[in-house]
Short mmCIF file of N, CA and C in Angstrom, two decimals:
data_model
loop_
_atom_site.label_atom_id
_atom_site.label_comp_id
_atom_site.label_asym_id
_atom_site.label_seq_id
_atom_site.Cartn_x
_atom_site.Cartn_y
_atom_site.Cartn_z
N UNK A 3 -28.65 25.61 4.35
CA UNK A 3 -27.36 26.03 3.86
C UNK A 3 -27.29 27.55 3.89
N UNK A 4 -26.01 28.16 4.30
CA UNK A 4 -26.07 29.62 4.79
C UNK A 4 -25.25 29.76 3.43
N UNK A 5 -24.95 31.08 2.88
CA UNK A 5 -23.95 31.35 2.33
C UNK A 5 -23.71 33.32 2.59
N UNK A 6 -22.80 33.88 1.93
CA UNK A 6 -22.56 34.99 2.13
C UNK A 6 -21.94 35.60 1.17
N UNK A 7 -21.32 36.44 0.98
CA UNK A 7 -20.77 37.20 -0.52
C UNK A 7 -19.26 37.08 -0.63
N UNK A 8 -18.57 36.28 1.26
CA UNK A 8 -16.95 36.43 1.22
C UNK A 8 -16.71 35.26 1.23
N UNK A 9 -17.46 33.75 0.81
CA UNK A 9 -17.27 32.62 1.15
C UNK A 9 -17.70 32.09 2.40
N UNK A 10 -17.96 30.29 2.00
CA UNK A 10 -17.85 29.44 2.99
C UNK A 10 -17.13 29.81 4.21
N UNK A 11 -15.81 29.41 4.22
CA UNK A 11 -15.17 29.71 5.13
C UNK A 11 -15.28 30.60 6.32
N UNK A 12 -15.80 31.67 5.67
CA UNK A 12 -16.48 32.61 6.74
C UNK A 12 -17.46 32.72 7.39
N UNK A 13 -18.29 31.82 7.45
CA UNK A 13 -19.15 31.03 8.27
C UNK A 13 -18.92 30.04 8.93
N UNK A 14 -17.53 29.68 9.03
CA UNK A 14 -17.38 28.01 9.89
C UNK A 14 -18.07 28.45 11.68
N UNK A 15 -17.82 29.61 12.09
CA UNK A 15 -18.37 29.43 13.37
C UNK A 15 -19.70 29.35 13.23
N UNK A 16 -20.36 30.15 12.59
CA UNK A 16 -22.15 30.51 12.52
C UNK A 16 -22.59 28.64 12.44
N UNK A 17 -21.86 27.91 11.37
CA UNK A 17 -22.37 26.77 11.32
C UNK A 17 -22.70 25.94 12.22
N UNK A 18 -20.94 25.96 13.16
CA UNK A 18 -20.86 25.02 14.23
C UNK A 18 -22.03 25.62 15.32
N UNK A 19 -22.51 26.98 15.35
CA UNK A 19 -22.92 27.22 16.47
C UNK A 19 -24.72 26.52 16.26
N UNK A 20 -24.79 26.53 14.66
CA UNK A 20 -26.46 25.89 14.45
C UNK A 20 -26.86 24.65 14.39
N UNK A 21 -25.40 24.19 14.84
CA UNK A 21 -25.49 22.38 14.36
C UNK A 21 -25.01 21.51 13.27
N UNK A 22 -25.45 20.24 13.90
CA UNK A 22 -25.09 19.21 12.40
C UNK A 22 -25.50 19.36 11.10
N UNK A 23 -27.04 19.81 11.22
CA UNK A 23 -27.62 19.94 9.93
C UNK A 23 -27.50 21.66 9.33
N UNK A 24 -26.59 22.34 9.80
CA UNK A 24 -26.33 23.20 8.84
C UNK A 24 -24.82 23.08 8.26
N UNK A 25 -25.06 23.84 7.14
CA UNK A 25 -23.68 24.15 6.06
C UNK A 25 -23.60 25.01 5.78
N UNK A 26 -22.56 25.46 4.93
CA UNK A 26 -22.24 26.75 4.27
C UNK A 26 -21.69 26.34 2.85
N UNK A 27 -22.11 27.40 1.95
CA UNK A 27 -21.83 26.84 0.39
C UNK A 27 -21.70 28.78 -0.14
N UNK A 28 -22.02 28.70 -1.33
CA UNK A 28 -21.61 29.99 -2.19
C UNK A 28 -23.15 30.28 -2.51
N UNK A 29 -23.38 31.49 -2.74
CA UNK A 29 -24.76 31.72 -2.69
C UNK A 29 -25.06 31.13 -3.61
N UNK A 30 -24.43 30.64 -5.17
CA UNK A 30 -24.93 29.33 -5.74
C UNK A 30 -25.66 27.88 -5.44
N UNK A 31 -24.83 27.50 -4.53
CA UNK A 31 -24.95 26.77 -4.15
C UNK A 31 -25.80 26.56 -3.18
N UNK A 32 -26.42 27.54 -2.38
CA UNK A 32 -27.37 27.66 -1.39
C UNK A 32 -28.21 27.89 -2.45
N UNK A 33 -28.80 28.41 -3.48
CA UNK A 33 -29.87 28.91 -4.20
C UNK A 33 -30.16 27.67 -4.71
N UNK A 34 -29.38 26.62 -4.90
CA UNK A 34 -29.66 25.18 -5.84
C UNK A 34 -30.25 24.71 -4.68
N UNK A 35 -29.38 24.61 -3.10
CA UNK A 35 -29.97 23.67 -2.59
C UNK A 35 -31.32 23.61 -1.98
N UNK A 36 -31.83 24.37 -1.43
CA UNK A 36 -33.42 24.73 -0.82
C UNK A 36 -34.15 24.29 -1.59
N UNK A 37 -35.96 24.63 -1.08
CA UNK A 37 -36.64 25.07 -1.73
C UNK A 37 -37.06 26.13 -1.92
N UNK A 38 -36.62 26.93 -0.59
CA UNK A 38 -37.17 28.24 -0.43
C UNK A 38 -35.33 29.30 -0.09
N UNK A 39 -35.43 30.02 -1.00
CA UNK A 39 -34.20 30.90 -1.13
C UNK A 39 -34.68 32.29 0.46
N UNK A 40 -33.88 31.92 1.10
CA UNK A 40 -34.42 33.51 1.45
C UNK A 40 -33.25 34.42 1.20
N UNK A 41 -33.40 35.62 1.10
CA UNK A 41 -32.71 36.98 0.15
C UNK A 41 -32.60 37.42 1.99
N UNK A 42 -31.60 37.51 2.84
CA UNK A 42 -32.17 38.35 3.85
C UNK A 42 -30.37 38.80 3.68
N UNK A 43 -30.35 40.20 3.16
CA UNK A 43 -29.46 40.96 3.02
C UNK A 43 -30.02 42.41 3.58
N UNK A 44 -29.25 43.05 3.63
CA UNK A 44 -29.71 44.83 3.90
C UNK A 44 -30.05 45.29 2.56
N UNK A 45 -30.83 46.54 2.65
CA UNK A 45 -31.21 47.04 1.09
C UNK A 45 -29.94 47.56 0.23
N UNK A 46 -28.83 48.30 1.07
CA UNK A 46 -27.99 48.68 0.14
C UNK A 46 -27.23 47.31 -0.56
N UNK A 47 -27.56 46.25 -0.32
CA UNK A 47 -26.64 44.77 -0.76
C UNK A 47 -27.45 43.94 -1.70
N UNK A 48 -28.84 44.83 -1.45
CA UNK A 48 -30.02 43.82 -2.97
C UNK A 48 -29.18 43.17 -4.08
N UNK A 49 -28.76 44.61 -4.95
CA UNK A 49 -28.36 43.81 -6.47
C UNK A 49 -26.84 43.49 -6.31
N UNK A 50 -26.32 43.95 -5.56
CA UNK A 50 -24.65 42.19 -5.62
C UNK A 50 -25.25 41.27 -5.21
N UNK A 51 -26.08 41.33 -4.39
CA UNK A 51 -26.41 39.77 -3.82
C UNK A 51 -27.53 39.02 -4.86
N UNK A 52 -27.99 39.77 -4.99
CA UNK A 52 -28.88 39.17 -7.20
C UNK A 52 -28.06 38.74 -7.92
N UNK A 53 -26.85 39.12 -8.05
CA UNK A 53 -25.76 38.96 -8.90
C UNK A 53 -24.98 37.82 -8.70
N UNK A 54 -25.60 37.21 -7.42
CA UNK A 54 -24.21 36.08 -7.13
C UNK A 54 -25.20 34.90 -7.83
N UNK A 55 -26.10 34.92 -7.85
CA UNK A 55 -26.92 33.57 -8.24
C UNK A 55 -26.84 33.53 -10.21
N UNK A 56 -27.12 32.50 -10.45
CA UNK A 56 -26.83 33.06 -12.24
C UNK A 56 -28.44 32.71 -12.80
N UNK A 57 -29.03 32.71 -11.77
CA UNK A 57 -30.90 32.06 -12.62
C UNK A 57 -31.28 32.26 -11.45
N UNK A 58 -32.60 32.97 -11.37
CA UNK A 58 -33.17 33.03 -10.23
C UNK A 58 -34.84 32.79 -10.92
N UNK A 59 -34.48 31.67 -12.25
CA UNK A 59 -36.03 31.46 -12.51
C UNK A 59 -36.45 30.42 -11.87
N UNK A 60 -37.88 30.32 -11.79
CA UNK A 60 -38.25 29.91 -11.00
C UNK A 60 -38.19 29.41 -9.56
N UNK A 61 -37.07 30.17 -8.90
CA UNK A 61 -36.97 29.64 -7.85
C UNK A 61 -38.49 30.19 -6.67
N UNK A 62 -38.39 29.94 -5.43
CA UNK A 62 -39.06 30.51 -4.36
C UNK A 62 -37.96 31.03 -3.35
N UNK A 63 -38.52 32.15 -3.90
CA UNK A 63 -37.07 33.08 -2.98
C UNK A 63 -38.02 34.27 -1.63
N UNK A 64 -37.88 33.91 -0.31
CA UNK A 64 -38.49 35.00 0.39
C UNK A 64 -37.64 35.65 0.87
N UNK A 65 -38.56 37.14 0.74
CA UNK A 65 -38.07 38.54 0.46
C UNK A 65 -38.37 39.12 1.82
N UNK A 66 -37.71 39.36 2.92
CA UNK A 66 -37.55 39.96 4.33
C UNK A 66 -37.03 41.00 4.02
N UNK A 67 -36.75 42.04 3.07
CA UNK A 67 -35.65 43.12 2.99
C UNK A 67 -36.29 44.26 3.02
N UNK A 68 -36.38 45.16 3.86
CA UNK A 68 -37.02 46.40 4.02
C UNK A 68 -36.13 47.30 3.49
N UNK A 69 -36.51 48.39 2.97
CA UNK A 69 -35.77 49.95 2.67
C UNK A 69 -35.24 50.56 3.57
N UNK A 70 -34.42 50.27 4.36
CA UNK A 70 -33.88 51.20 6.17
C UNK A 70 -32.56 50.78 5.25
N UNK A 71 -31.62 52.23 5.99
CA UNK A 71 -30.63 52.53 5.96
C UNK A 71 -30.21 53.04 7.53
N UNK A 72 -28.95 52.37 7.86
CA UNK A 72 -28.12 53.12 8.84
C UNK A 72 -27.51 54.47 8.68
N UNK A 73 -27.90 55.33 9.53
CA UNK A 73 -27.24 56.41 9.51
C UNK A 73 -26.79 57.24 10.76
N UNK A 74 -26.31 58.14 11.06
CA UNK A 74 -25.69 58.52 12.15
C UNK A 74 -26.63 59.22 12.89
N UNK A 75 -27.64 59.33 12.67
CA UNK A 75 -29.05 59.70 13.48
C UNK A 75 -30.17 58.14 13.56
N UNK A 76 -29.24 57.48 13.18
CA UNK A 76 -30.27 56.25 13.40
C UNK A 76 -30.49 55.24 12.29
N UNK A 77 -31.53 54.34 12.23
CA UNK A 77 -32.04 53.94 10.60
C UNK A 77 -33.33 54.57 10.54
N UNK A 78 -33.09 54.47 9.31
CA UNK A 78 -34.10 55.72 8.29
C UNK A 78 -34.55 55.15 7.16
N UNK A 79 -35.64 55.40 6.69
CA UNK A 79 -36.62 54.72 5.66
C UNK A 79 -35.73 55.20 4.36
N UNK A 80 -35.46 54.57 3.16
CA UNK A 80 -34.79 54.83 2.02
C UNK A 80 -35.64 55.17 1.17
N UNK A 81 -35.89 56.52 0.12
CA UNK A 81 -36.98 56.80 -0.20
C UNK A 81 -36.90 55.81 -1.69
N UNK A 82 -38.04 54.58 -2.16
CA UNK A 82 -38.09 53.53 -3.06
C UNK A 82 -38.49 54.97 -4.14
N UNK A 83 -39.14 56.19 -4.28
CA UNK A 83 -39.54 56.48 -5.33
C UNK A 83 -41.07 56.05 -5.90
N UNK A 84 -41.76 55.87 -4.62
CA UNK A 84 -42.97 55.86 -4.96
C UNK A 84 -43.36 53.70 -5.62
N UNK A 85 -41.95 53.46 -5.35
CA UNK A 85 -42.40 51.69 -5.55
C UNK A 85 -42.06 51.01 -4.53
N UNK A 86 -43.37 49.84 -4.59
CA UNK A 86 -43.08 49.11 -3.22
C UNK A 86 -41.71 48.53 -3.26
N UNK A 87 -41.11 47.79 -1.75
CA UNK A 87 -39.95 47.65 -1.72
C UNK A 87 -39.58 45.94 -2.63
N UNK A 88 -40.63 45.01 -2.13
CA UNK A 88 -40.80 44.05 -3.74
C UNK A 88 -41.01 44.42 -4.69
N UNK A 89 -41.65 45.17 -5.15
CA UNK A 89 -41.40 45.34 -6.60
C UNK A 89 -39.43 45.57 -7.14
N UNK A 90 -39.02 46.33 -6.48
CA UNK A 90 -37.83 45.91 -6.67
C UNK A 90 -37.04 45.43 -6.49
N UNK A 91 -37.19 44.70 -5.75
CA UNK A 91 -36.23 43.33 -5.50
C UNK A 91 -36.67 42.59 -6.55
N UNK A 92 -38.31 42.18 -6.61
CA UNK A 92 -38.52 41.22 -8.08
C UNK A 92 -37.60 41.82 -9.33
N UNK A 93 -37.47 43.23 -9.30
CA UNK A 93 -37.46 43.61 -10.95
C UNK A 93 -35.88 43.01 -10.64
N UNK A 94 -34.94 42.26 -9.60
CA UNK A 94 -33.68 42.02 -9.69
C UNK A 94 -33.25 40.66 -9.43
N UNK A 95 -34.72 40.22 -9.20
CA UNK A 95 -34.55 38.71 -9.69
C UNK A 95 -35.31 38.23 -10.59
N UNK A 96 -34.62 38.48 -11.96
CA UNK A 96 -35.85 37.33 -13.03
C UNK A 96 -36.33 36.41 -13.28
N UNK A 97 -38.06 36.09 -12.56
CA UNK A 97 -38.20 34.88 -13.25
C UNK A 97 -38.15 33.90 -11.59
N UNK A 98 -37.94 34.48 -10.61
CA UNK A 98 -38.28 34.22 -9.17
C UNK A 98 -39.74 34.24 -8.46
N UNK A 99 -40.44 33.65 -7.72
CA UNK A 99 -41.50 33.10 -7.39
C UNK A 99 -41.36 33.64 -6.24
N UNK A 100 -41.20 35.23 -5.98
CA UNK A 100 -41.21 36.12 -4.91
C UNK A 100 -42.35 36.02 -3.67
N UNK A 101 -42.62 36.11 -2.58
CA UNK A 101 -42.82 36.35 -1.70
C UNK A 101 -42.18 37.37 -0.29
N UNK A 102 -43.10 37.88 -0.09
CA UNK A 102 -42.39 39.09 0.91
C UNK A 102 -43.47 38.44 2.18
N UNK A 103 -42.35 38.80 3.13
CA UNK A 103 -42.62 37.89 4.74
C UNK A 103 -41.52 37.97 5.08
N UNK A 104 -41.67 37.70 6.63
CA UNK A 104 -40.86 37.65 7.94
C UNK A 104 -39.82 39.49 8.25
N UNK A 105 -40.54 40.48 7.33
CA UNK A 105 -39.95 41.35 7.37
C UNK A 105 -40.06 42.79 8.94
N UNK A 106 -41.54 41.87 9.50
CA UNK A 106 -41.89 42.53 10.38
C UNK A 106 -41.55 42.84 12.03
N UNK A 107 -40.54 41.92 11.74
CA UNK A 107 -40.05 41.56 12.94
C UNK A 107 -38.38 41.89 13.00
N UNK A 108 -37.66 42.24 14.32
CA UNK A 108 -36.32 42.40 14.37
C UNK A 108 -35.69 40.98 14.62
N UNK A 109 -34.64 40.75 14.11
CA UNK A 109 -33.96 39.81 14.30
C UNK A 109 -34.21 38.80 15.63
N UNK A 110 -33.73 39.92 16.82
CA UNK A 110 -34.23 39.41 17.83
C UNK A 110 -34.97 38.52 18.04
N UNK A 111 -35.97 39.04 17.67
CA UNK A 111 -37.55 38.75 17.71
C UNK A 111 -37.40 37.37 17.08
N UNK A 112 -37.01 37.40 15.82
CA UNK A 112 -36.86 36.11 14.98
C UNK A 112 -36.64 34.84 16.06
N UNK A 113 -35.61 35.35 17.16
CA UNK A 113 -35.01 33.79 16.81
C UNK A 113 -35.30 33.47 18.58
N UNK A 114 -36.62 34.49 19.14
CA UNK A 114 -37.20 33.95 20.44
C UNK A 114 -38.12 32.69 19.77
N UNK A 115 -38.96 32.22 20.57
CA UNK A 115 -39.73 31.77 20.56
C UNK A 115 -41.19 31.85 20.14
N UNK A 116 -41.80 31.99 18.71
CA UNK A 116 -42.61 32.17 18.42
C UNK A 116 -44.16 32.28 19.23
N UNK A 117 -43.97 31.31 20.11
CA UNK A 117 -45.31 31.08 21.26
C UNK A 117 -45.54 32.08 21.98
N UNK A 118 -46.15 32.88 21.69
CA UNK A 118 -46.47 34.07 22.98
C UNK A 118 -47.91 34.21 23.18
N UNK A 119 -47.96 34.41 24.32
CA UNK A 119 -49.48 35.33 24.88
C UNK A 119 -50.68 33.98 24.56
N UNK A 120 -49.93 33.01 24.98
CA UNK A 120 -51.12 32.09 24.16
C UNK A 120 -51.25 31.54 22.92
N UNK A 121 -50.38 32.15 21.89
CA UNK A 121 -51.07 31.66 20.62
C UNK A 121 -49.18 31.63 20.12
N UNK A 122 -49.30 31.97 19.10
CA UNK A 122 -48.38 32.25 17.92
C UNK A 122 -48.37 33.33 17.36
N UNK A 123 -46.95 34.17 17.66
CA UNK A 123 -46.57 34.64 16.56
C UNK A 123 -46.73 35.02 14.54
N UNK A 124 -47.64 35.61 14.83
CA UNK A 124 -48.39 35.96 12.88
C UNK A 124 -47.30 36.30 12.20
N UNK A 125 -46.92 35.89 11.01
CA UNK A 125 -46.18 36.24 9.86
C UNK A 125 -46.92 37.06 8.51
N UNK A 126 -47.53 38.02 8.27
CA UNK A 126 -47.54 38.19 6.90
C UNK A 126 -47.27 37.58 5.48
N UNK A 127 -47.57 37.09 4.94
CA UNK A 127 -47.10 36.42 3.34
C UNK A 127 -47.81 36.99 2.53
N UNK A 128 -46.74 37.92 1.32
CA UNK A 128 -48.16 38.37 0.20
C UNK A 128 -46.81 37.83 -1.25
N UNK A 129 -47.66 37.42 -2.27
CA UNK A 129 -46.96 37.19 -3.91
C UNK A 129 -48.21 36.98 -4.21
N UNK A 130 -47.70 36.61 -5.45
CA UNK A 130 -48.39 36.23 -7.05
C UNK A 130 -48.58 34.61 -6.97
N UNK A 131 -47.80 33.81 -6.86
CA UNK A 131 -47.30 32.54 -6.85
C UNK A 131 -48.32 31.81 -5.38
N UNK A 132 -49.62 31.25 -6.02
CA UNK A 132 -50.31 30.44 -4.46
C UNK A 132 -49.06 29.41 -4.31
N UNK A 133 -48.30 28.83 -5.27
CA UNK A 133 -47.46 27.45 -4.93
C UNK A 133 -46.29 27.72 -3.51
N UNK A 134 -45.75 29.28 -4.71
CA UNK A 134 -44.83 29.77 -3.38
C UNK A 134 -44.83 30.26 -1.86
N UNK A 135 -46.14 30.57 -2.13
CA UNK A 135 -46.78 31.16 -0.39
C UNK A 135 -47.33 29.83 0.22
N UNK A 136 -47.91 28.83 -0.26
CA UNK A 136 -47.66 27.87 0.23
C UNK A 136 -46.48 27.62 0.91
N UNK A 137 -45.58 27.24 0.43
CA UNK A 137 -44.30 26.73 0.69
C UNK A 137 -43.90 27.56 2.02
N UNK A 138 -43.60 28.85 1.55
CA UNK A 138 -43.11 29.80 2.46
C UNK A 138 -44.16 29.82 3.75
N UNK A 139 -45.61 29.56 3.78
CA UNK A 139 -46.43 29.57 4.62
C UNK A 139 -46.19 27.96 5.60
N UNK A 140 -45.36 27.45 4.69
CA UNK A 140 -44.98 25.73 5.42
C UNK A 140 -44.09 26.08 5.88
N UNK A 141 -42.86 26.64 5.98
CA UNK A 141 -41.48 26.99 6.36
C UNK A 141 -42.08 28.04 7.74
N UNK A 142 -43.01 28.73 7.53
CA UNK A 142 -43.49 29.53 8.77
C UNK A 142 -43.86 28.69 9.76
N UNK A 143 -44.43 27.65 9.59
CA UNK A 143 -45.59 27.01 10.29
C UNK A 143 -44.58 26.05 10.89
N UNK A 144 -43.37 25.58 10.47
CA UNK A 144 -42.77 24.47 11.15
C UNK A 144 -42.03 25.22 11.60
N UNK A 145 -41.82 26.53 11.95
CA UNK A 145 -40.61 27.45 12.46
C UNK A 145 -41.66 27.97 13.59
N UNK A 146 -42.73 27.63 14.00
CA UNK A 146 -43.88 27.58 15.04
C UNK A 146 -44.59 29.03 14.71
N UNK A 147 -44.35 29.98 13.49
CA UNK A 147 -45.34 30.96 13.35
C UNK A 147 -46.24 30.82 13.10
N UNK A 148 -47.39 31.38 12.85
CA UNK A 148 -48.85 31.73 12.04
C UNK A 148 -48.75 32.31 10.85
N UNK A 149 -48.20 31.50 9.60
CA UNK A 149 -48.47 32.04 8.28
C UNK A 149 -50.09 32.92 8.23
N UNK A 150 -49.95 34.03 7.91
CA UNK A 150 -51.03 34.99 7.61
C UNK A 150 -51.23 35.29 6.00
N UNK A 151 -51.89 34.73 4.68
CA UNK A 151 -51.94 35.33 3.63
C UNK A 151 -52.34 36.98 3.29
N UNK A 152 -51.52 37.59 2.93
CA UNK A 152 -52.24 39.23 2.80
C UNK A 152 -52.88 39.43 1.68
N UNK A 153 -52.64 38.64 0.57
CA UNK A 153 -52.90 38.69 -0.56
C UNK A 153 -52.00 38.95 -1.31
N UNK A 154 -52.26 39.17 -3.20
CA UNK A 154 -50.86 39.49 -3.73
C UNK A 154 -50.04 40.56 -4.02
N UNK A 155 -48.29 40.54 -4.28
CA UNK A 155 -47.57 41.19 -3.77
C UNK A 155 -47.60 42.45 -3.49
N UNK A 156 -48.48 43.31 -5.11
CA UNK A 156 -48.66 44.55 -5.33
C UNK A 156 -49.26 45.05 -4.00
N UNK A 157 -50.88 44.36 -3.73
CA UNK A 157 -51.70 45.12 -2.55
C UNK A 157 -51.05 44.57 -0.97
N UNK A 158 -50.73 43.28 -1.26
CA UNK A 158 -50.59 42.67 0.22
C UNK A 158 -49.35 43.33 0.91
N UNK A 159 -48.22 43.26 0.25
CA UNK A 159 -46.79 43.50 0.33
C UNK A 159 -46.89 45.06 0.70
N UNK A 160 -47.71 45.53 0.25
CA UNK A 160 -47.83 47.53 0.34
C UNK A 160 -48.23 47.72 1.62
N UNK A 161 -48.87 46.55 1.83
CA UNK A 161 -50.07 46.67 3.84
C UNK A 161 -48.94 47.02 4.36
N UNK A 162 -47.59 45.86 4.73
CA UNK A 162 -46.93 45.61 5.73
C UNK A 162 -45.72 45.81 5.42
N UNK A 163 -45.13 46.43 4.21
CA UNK A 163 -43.59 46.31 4.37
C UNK A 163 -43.39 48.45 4.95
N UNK A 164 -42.35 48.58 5.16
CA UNK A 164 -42.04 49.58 6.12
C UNK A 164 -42.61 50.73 5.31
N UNK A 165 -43.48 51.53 6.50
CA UNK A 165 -44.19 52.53 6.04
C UNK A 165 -45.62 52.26 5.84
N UNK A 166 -45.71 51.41 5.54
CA UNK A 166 -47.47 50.37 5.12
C UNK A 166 -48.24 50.58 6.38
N UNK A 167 -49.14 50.68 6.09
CA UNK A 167 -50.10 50.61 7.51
C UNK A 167 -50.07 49.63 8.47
N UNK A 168 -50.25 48.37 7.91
CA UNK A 168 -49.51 47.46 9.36
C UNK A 168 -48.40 47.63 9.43
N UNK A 169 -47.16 48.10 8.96
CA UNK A 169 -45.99 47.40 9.23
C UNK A 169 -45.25 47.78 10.77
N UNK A 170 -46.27 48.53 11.74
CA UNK A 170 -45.94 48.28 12.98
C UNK A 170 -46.81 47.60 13.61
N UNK A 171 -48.48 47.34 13.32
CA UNK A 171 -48.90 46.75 13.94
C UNK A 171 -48.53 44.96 13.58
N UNK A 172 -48.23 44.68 12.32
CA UNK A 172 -48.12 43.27 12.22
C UNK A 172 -46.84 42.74 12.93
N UNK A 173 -45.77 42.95 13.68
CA UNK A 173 -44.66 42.72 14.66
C UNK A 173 -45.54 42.07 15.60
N UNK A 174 -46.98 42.78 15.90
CA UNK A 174 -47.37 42.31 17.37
C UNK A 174 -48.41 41.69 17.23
N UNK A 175 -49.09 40.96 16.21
CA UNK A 175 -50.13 40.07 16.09
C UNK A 175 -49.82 38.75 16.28
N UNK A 176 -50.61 38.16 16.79
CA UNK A 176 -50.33 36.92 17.68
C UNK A 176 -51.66 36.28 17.38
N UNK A 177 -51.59 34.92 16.34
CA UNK A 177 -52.87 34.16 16.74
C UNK A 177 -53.05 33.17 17.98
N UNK A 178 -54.25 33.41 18.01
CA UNK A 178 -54.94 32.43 19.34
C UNK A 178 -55.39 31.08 19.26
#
């Protein structure tokens, strides 16, 4: 289930173009239906888009949202202030079973074909929650990636989200 911040309606093409088994609902309604929420908004859209859900406890919500901003010289790293970029997204969902993943990659990239060079496509996964990286590491694995655990959010999430020491080399890791 897709949703967006202007309504259903405004997804009737995106739907038809993904098939039978997708829908469109209100980000309510997408947050009830899953198991796994993913948050994939731009950074300046974090907290309205926190705001549309009314409980984000306990859910499993994965966190793809890097700190880049568009600007007229390009996109540009948004300075967090010395905190990783999950840590604040968690501090704007309370009570969410965070995971950060699939952030390493461009869209593009997303929606080739995971199979390359022989192997698969590596994903990163770092939280707190083993239940939720599970999950999210199942949603990788049937989407044909290589769930990779980094560990949790604080150290793992710091490796690879933008600026982190992998976060250019993990785009191009490929298991065998």
């Amino acid at each position: 289930m897709l949703a967006n911040s202007r309504g259903p309606e405004t997804l009737t093409s995106l739907v038809g173009e993904l098939g039978d088994r997708a829908t469109a609902g209100t980000p309510q309604e997408a947050a009830d239906f899953g198991d796994v929420v993913v948050l994939a908004v731009q950074w300046s859209q974090k907290e309205s888009a926190a705001g549309l859900v009314s409980s984000w406890e306990g859910r499993v919500v994965l966190d793809p949202v890097n700190p880049l901003r568009d600007t007229p010289a390009g996109i540009e790293a948004v300075d967090t202030g010395g905190r990783h970029s999950s840590e604040i997204v968690a501090s704007l969902l309370p009570g969410a079973r965070l995971v950060k993943g699939f952030n390493t990659y461009l869209y593009t990239v997303l929606a080739e074909d995971p199979a390359v060079r022989g192997g698969r496509r590596v994903v990163l996964l770092a939280g707190d929650d083993p239940d939720a990286k599970r999950k999210v590491a199942e949603l990788a694995d049937s989407a044909g990636f290589q769930p990779l655990d980094a560990g949790p959010l604080a150290q793992g999430g710091a490796l690879f989200e933008t600026g982190g020491p992998l976060s250019k080399l993990a785009g191009e890791l490929v298991a065998l």
